[in-house]
XYZ file of C-alpha atoms in Angstrom:
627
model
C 58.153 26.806 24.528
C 60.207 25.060 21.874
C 58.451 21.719 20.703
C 60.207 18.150 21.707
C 62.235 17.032 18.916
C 61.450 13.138 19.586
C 57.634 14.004 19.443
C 57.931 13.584 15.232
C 54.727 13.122 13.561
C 54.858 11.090 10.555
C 54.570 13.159 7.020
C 51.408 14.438 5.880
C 51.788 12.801 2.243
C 53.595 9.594 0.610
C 54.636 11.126 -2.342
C 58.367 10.243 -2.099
C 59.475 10.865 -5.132
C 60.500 14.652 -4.464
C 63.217 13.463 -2.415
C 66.709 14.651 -2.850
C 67.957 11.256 -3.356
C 65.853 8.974 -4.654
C 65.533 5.285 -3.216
C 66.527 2.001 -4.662
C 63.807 0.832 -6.752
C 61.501 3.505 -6.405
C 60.586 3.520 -10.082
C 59.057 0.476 -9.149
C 57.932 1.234 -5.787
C 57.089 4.677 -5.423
C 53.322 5.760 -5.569
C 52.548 6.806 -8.783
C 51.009 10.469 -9.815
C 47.641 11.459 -8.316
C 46.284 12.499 -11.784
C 46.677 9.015 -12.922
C 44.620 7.337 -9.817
C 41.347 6.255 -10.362
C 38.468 8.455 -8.347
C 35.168 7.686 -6.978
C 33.441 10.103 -9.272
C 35.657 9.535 -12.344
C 33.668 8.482 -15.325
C 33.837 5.075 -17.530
C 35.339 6.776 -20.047
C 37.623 8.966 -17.711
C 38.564 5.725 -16.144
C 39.210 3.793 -19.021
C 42.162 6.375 -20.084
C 43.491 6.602 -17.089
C 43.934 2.325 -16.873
C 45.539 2.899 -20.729
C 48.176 5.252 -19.357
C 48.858 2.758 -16.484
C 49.630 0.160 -18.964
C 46.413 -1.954 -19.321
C 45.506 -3.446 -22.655
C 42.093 -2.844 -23.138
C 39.963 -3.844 -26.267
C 36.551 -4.064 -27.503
C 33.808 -4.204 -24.918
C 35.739 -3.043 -22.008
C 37.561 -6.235 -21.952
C 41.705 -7.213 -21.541
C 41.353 -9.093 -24.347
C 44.960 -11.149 -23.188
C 43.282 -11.694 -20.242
C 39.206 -12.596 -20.977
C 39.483 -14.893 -23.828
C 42.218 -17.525 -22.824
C 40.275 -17.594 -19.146
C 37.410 -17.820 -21.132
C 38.378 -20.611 -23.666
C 40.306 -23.013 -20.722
C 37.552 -22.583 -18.567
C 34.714 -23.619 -21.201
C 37.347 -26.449 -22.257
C 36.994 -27.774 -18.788
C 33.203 -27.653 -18.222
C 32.586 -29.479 -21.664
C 35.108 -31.522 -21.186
C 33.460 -32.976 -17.649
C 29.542 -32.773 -19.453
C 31.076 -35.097 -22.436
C 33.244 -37.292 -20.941
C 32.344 -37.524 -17.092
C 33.982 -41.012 -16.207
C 37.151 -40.231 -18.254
C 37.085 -36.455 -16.191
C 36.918 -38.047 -12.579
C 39.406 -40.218 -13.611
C 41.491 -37.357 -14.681
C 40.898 -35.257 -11.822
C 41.634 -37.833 -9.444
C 44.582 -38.816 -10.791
C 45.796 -35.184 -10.735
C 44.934 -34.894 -7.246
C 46.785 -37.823 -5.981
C 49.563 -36.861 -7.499
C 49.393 -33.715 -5.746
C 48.545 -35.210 -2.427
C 51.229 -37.892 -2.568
C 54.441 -35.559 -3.997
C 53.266 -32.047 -3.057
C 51.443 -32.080 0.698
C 54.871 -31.652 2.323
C 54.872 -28.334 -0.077
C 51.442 -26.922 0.416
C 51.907 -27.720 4.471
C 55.045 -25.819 4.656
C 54.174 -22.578 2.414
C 50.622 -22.153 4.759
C 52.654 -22.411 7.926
C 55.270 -19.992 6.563
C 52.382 -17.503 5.281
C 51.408 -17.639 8.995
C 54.278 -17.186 10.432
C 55.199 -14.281 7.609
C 51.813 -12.053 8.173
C 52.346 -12.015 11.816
C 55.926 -11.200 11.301
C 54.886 -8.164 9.236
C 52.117 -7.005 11.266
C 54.594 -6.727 14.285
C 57.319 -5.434 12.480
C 57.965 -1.595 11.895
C 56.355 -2.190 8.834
C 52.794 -2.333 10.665
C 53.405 1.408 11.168
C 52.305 1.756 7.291
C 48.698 3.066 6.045
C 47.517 1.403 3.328
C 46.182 4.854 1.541
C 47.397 8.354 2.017
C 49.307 9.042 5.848
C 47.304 10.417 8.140
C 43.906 9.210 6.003
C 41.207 7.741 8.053
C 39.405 3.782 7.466
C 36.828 3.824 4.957
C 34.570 1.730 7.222
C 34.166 2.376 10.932
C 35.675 -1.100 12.890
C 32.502 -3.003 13.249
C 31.218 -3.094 9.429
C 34.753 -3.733 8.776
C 35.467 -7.288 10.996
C 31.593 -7.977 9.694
C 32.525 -7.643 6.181
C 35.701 -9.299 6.687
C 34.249 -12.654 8.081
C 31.281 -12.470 5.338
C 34.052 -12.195 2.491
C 36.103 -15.269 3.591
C 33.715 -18.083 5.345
C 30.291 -18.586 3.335
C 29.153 -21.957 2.159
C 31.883 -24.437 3.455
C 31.553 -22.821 7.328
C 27.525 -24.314 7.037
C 28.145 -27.259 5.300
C 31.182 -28.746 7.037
C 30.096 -27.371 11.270
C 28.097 -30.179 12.470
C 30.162 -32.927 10.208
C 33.635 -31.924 10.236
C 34.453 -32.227 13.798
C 32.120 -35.212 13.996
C 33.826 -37.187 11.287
C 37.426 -36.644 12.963
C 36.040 -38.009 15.948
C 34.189 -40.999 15.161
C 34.507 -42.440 11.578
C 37.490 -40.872 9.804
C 40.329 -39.927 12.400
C 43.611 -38.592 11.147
C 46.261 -41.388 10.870
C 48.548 -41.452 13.690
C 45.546 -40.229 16.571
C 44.960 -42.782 19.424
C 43.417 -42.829 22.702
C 39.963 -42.552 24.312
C 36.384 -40.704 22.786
C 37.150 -37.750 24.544
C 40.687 -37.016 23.662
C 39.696 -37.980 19.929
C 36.692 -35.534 19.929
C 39.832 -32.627 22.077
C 41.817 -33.558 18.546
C 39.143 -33.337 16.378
C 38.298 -30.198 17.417
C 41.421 -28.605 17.517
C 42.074 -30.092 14.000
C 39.044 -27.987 12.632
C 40.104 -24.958 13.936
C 43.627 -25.663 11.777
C 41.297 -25.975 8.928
C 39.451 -22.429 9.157
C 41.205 -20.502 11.216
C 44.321 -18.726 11.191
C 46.202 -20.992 8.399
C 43.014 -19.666 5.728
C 43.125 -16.617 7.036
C 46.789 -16.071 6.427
C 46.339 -17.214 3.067
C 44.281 -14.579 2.671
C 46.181 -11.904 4.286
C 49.186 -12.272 2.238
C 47.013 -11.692 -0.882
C 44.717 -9.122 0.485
C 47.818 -6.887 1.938
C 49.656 -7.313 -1.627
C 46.482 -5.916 -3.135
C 45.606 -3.214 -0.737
C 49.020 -1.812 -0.716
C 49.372 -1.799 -4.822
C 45.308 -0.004 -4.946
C 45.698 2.347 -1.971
C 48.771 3.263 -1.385
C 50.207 2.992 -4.607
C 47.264 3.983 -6.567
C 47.216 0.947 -8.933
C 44.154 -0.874 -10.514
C 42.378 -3.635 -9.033
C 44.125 -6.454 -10.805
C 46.170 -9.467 -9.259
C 49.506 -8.640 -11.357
C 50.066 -4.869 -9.758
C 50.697 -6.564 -6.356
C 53.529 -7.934 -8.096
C 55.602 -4.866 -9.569
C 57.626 -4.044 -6.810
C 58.984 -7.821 -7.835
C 59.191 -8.111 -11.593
C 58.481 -4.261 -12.659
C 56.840 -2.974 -15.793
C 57.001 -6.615 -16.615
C 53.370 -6.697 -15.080
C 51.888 -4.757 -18.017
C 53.413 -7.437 -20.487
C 52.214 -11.134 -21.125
C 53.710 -12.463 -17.492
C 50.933 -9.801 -16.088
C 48.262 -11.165 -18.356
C 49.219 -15.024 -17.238
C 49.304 -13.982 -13.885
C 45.539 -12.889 -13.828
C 44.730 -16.159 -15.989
C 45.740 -17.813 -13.349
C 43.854 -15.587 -10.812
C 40.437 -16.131 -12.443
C 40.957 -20.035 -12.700
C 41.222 -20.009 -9.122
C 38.554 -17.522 -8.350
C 36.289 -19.613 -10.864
C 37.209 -23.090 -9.465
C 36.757 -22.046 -6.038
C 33.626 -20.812 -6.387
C 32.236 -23.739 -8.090
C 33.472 -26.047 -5.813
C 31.392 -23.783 -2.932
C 28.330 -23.887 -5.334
C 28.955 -27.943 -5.555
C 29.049 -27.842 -1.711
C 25.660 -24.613 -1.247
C 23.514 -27.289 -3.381
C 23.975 -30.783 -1.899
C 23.367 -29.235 1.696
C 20.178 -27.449 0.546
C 19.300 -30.331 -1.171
C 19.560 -32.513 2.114
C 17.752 -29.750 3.939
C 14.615 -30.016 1.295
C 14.763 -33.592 2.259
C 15.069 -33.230 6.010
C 12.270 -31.043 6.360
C 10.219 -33.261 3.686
C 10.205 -31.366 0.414
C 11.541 -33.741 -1.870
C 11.800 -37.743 -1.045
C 15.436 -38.443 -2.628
C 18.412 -36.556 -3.918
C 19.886 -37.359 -7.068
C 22.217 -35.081 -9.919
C 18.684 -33.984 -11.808
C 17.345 -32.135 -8.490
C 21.071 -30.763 -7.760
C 21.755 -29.085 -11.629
C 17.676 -27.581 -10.548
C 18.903 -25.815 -8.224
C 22.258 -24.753 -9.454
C 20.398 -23.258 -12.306
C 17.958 -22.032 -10.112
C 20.401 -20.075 -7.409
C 22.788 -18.919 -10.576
C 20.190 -17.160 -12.102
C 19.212 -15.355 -8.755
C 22.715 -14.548 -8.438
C 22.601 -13.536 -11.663
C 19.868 -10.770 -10.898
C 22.513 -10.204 -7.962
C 25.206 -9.088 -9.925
C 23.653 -7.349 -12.862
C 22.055 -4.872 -9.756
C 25.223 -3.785 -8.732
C 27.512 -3.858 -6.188
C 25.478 -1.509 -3.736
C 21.658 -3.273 -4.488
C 23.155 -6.913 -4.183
C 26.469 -7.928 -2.393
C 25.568 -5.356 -0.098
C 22.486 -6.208 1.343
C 22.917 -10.105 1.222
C 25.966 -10.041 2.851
C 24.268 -8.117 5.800
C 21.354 -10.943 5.698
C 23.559 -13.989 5.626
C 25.611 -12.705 8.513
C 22.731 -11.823 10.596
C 20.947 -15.127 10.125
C 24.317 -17.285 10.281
C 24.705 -15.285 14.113
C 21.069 -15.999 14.974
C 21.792 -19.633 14.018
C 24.669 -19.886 15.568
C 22.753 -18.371 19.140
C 19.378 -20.329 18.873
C 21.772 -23.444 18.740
C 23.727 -22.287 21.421
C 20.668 -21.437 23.770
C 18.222 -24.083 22.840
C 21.202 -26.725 22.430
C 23.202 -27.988 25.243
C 25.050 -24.454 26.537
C 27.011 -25.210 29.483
C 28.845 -28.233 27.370
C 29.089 -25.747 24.286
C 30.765 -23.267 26.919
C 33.485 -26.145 28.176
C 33.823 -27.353 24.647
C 35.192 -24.324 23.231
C 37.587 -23.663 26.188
C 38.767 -27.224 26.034
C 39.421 -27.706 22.296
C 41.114 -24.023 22.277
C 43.433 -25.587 24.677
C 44.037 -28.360 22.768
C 44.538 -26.546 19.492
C 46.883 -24.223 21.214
C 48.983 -27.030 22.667
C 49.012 -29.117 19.082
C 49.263 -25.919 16.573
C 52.873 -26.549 15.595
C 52.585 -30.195 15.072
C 49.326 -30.305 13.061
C 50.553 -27.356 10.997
C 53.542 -29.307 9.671
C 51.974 -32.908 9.893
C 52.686 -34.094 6.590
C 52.011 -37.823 7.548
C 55.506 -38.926 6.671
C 55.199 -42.061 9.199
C 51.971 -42.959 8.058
C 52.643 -43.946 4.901
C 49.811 -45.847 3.164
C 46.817 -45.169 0.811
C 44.363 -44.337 4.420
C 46.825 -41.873 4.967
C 47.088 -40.117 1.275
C 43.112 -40.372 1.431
C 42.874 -38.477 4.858
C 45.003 -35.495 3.696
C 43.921 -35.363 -0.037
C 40.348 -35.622 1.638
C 40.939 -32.799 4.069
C 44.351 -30.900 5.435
C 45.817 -30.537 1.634
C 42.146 -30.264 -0.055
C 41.424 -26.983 2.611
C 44.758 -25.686 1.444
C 44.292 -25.524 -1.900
C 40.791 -24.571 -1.642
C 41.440 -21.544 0.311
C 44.508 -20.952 -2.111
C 41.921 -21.269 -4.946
C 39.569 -18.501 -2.702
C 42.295 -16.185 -2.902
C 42.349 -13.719 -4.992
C 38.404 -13.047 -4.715
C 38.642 -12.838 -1.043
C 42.006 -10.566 -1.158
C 40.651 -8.187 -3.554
C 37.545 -8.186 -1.110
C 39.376 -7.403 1.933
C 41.870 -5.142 0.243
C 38.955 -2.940 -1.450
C 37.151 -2.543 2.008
C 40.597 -2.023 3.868
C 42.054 1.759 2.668
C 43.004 3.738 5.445
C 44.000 0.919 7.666
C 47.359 0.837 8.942
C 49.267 -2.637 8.240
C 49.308 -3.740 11.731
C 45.891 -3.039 12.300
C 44.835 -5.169 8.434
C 47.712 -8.162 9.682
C 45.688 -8.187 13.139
C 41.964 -7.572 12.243
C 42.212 -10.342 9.584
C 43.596 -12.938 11.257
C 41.916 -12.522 14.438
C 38.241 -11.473 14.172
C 37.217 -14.362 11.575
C 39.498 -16.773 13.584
C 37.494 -16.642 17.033
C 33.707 -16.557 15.188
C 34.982 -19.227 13.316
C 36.261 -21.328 16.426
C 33.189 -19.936 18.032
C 30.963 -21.253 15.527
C 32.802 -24.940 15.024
C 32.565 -24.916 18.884
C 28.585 -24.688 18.781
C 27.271 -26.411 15.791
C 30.406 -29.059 15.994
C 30.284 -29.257 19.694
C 26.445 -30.188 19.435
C 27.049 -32.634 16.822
C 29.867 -34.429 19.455
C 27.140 -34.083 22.471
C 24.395 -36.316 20.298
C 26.694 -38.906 18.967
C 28.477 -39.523 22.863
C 25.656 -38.073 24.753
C 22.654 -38.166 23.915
C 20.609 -40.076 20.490
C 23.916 -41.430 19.474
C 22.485 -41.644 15.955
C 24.866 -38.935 14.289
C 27.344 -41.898 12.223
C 24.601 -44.046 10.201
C 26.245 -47.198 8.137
C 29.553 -46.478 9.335
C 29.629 -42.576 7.717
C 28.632 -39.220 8.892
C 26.567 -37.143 6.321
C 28.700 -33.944 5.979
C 25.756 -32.179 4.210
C 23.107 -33.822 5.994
C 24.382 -33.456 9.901
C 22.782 -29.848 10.796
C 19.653 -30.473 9.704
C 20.234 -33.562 12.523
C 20.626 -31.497 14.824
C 18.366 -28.883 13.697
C 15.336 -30.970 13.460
C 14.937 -32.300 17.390
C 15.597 -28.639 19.042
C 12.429 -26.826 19.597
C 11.390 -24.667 16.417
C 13.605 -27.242 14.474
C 11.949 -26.813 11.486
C 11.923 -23.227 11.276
C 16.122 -23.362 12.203
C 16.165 -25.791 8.998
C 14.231 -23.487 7.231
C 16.389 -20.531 8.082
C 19.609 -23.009 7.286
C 18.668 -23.603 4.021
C 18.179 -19.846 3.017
C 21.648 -19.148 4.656
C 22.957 -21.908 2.237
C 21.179 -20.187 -0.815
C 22.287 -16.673 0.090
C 25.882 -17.968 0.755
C 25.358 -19.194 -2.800
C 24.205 -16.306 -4.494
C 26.834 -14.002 -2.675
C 29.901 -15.651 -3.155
C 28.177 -16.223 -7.400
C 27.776 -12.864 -7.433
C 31.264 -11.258 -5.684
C 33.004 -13.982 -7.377
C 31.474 -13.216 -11.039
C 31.961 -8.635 -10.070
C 35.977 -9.790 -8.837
C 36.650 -12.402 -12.244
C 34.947 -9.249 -14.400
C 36.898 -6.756 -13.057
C 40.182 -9.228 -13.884
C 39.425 -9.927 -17.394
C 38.601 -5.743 -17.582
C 41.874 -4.588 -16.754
C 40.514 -3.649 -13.095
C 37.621 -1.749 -13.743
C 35.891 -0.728 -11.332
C 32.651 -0.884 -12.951
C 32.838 -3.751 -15.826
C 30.491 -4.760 -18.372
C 27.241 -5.626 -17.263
C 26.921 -8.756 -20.178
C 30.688 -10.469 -19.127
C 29.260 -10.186 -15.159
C 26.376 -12.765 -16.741
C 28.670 -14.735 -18.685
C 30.947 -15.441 -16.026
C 28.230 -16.249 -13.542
C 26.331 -18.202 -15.512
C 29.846 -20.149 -16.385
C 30.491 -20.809 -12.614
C 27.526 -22.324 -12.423
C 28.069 -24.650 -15.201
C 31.306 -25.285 -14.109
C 29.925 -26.616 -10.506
C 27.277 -28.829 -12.536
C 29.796 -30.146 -14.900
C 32.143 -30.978 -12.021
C 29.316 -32.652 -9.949
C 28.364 -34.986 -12.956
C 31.884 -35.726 -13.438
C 32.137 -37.226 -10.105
C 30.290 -35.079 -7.137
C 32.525 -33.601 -4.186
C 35.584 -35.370 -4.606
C 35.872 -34.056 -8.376
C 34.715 -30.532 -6.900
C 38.129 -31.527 -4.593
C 40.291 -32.044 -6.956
C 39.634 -29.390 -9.319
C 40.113 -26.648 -6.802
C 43.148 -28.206 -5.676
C 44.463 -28.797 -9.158
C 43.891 -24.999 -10.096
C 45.669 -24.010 -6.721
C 49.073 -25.370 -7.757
C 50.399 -22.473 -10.160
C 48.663 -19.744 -7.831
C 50.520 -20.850 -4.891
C 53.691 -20.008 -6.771
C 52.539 -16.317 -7.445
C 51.334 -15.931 -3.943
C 54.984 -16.804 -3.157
C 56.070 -13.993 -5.435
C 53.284 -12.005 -3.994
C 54.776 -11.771 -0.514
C 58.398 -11.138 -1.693
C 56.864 -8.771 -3.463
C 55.334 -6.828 -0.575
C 58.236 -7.110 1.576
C 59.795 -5.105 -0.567
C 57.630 -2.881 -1.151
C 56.709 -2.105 2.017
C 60.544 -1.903 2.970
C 60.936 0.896 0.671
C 57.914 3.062 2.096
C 59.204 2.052 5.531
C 62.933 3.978 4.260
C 61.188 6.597 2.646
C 59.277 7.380 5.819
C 62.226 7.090 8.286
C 63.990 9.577 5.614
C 61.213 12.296 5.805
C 60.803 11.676 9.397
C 64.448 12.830 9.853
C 64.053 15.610 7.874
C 61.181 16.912 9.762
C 63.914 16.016 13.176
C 66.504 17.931 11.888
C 64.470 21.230 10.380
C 63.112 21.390 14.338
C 66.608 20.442 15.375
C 67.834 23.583 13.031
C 64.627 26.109 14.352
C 65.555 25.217 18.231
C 69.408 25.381 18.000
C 69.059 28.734 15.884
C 66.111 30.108 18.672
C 68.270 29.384 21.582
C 71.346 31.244 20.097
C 70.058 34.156 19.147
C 67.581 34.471 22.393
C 71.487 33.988 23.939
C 72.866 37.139 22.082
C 69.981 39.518 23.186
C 71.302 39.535 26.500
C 74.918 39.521 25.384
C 75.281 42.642 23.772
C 78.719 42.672 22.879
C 78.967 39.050 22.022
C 76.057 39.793 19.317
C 78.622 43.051 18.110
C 81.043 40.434 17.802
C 79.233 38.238 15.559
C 78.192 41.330 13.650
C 80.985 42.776 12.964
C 82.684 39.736 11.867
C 84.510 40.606 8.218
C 83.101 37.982 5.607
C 86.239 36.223 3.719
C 85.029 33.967 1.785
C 86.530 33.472 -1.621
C 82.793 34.087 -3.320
C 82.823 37.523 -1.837
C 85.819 38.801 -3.277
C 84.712 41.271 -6.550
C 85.713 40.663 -10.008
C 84.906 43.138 -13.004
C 81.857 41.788 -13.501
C 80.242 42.789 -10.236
C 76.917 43.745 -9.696
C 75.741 46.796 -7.368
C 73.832 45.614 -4.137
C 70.637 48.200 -3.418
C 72.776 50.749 -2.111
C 74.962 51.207 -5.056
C 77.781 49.063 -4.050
C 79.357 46.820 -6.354
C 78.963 42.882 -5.253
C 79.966 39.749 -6.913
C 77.611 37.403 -8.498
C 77.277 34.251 -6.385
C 75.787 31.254 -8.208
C 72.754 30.838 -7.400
C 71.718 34.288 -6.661
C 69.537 34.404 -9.950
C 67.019 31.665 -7.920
């Protein structure tokens, strides 16, 4: 029984290049030779050459020397810069940041709601048909480990440090300009404005970044570096100095952004140790203690290796955020945690489109500036900032998934544990302050990093949950210290895989100082303003980044539709060809006919210089016949 010719399986290989006529770009585009991909069992040194014949510079020490020492040298500037000179840095930093806030909000509210609305374009395009690896190849990771490691890579310190006090702050003390009406509908808006903050609009961020990424390593078979997700784009101008800018610019973000989650890790343990009566104030002294402190654990972290250290603390902080999360739930007050996070997804559903776009352009005014520099446009460029660690996270744990199934498993899964967890730990926060002790806003101000150990401290077992809470915090802190020193490394090495052990130190040890510097300077609102400041120029390339993708992805999408009808037309050929000659079996002088036809075409007609066919005869020689 001949085969249905619409039942087409997709080739078994993406190695396009063999095609009769090649596609647009595909010097650019096309995957590049096997031999020249980097394998899980290739040496440093094998490794090494194979990143020189890709292009990367690499010099002394294992570094890209283009790309370590002008991170390096900025980066140090900056830090000494805020030790020396702390007033005149805060100052600085401020002033930067309202001048971002005041003439570039409208910018960094409209590219977040376009990344949105681009990723879930893609993923339900025909592009989602695409594997990010070989066709045919199967996920590295089975689905669980995978949405696991995906909300461990994205949501660490900030998601403990801002659940109890976010939603609580929107509610009572610091409401967004323009929001009226009674407690409850305040506390509906609150809500749903959190769940702008860290849900899909983050994630998205991240998707763009991660896909760019995942596509270049796996399916391309580039290195792990930021400026290969941009060659489909600008070409083998990626290997030049616009490649070695663009990773600059990747590792001041990564570097920034992790300091700024240190800044955060610290004052909240900080506030725990007081809660729970371990220290009786909190000033800059005790916070630099235990920066120093955590960086150096992370420090062991790193210098273990991927497998002894990011590994297994990831797997800890998730469990013990989830048993959190649960005891709060269960010991808290459960039936309103239930109605709250039905009721605020309602209300974030029915307001997504307006707070995505609400720039505040009829609430003019410095209370207005404040709120979004403080929050909305702060978040954005923070998560900008988190970028390129977190999408060369996602993308490394990702090969083998198909597009669709990245676009949908990235923006989904860490959205609804994050409105899950917002609901629970914000949602008790609400229930105190309307409900119940009413003692959440003291002096007219909620304590961000003091509001879960609130809560913490009057359920049963309270000080054991505080206990717990300020471990989490510390092994957030040492995880994303540790991921974000291995993902900086690998950047300044060219991509890597396995970078110096001594620049893994340096560069931890330098976030570190970093978040110390920054919180002498001027606390959380420097910490703010740096991460936003270093977000600017990366927003641009993440810009690039999708174009780049697109197109990209575009071309495998044509090259795949091209071998797909190929394979249509060989079965077309096999079943048309089948069916006539089954047809002539039974037709006996119909098959005589089309045997005994006389052959006149002009090839066949002999010359002198004929050869003899295997019977003697003489026969002309068609071209071709040598092959």
């Amino acid at each position: 029984m001949t085969k249905n010719i619409d039942e087409v399986e997709p080739p078994e290989t993406n190695d396009v290049q063999g095609m009769d006529e090649p596609l647009e770009d595909s010097p650019h585009t096309a995957p590049i030779p096997v031999h020249m991909h980097i394998a899980e069992d290739d040496t440093d040194a094998e490794i090494t050459a194979k990143l020189r014949r890709q292009g990367v510079r690499l010099g002394k020490g294992g570094i890209a020397p283009a790309v370590f020492w002008p991170a390096l040298i900025v980066i140090v500037a900056v830090a000494a810069f805020a030790i020396i000179f702390p007033n005149v840095a805060d100052t600085v930093f401020n002033a930067v940041q309202n001048w971002i806030v005041t003439n570039l909000g409208w910018y960094y509210m409209l590219i977040v709601g376009g990344f949105v609305a681009l990723v879930i374009a893609i993923g339900f395009s025909k592009l989602g048909r695409i594997t990010l690896g070989n066709d045919g190849e199967k996920p590295e990771y089975g689905l669980f480990s995978w949405f696991a490691m995906l909300f461990a890579a994205g949501m660490g310190i900030g998601l403990v440090f801002y659940g109890v006090g976010e939603p609580l702050m929107y509610a009572t003390v610091d409401p967004k300009p323009g929001w009226g009406g009674t407690e409850s509908e305040l506390a509906g808006l609150a809500m749903a404005q959190t769940f702008i903050h860290w849900g899909l609009h983050p994630w998205a961020i991240y998707a763009v970044i991660g896909l760019a990424l995942a596509y270049a390593i796996h399916r391309r078979g580039r290195p792990v570096s930021i400026r290969w997700a941009l060659e489909p784009l600008l070409g083998d101008r990626v290997k030049g100095w616009l490649g070695d800018v663009i990773d600059v610019l990747a590792i001041f973000g990564t570097v920034f952004g992790v300091a700024t989650s240190l800044g955060l890790g610290v004052q909240q343990i900080s506030s725990g140790m007081k809660a729970i009566g371990l220290v009786d104030s909190v000033d800059n002294t005790l916070l630099v203690i235990l920066i120093v402190v955590i960086t150096f654990l992370a420090t062991m972290s790193v210098v273990s290796g991927l497998g002894a250290g990011i590994k297994w603390l990831s797997n800890i902080n998730l469990s013990m955020a989830g048993l959190l999360m649960i005891s709060v739930l269960l010991l808290g007050p459960t039936l309103f945690l239930f109605q709250n996070f039905v009721q605020s997804f309602g209300v974030y559903l029915a307001n997504l489109m307006s707070m995505t776009f609400d720039v505040g352009a009829f609430q003019q005014g410095e209370e207005s500036q404040t709120w979004f520099s403080s929050w909305t446009v702060f978040y954005w460029g923070w998560w900008i900032a988190w970028a390129p660690f977190v999408g060369i996270f996602i993308a490394r744990i990702s090969r083998g998934r198909t597009v669709r199934q990245f676009v949908t498993g990235v923006l989904l899964v860490p959205t609804i544990v994050g409105f899950l967890w917002f609901s629970v730990m914000g949602g008790s926060g609400l229930f105190r302050q309307f409900f119940g002790a009413g003692d959440m806003v003291q002096d007219g101000a909620v304590s961000a990093e003091g509001s879960l150990f609130q809560i913490l401290g009057d359920l049963p077992f309270g000080t054991i949950l505080s206990v717990m809470a300020i471990i989490l915090v510390a092994i957030f802190f040492i995880t994303s210290s540790d991921s974000g020193s291995l993902v900086v490394d690998m950047l300044a090495s060219g991509g890597h895989p396995n970078p110096p052990t001594w620049s893994r130190i340096l560069w931890a040890a330098l976030e570190g100082v970093l978040a110390a510097a920054l919180l002498i300077a001027g606390g959380l609102q420097t910490l703010q303003a740096g991460s936003l400041a270093t977000a600017l120029p990366f927003s641009i390339i993440l810009i690039l980044m999708a174009v780049a993708t697109i197109k990209g992805l575009r071309y495998e999408n044509r090259a795949l539709e091209l071998s797909e009808q190929k394979v249509r037309l060989d079965r077309v050929t096999e079943h048309i060809s089948d069916e006539l000659w089954g047809t002539l079996e039974d037709q006996p002088e119909l098959r005589r006919y089309v045997d005994d036809r006389i052959d006149y075409r002009v090839s066949r007609t002999k010359g002198v210089f004929g050869r003899r066919d295997e019977n003697g005869a003489k026969t002309f020689r068609k071209r071709g016949d040598e092959q």
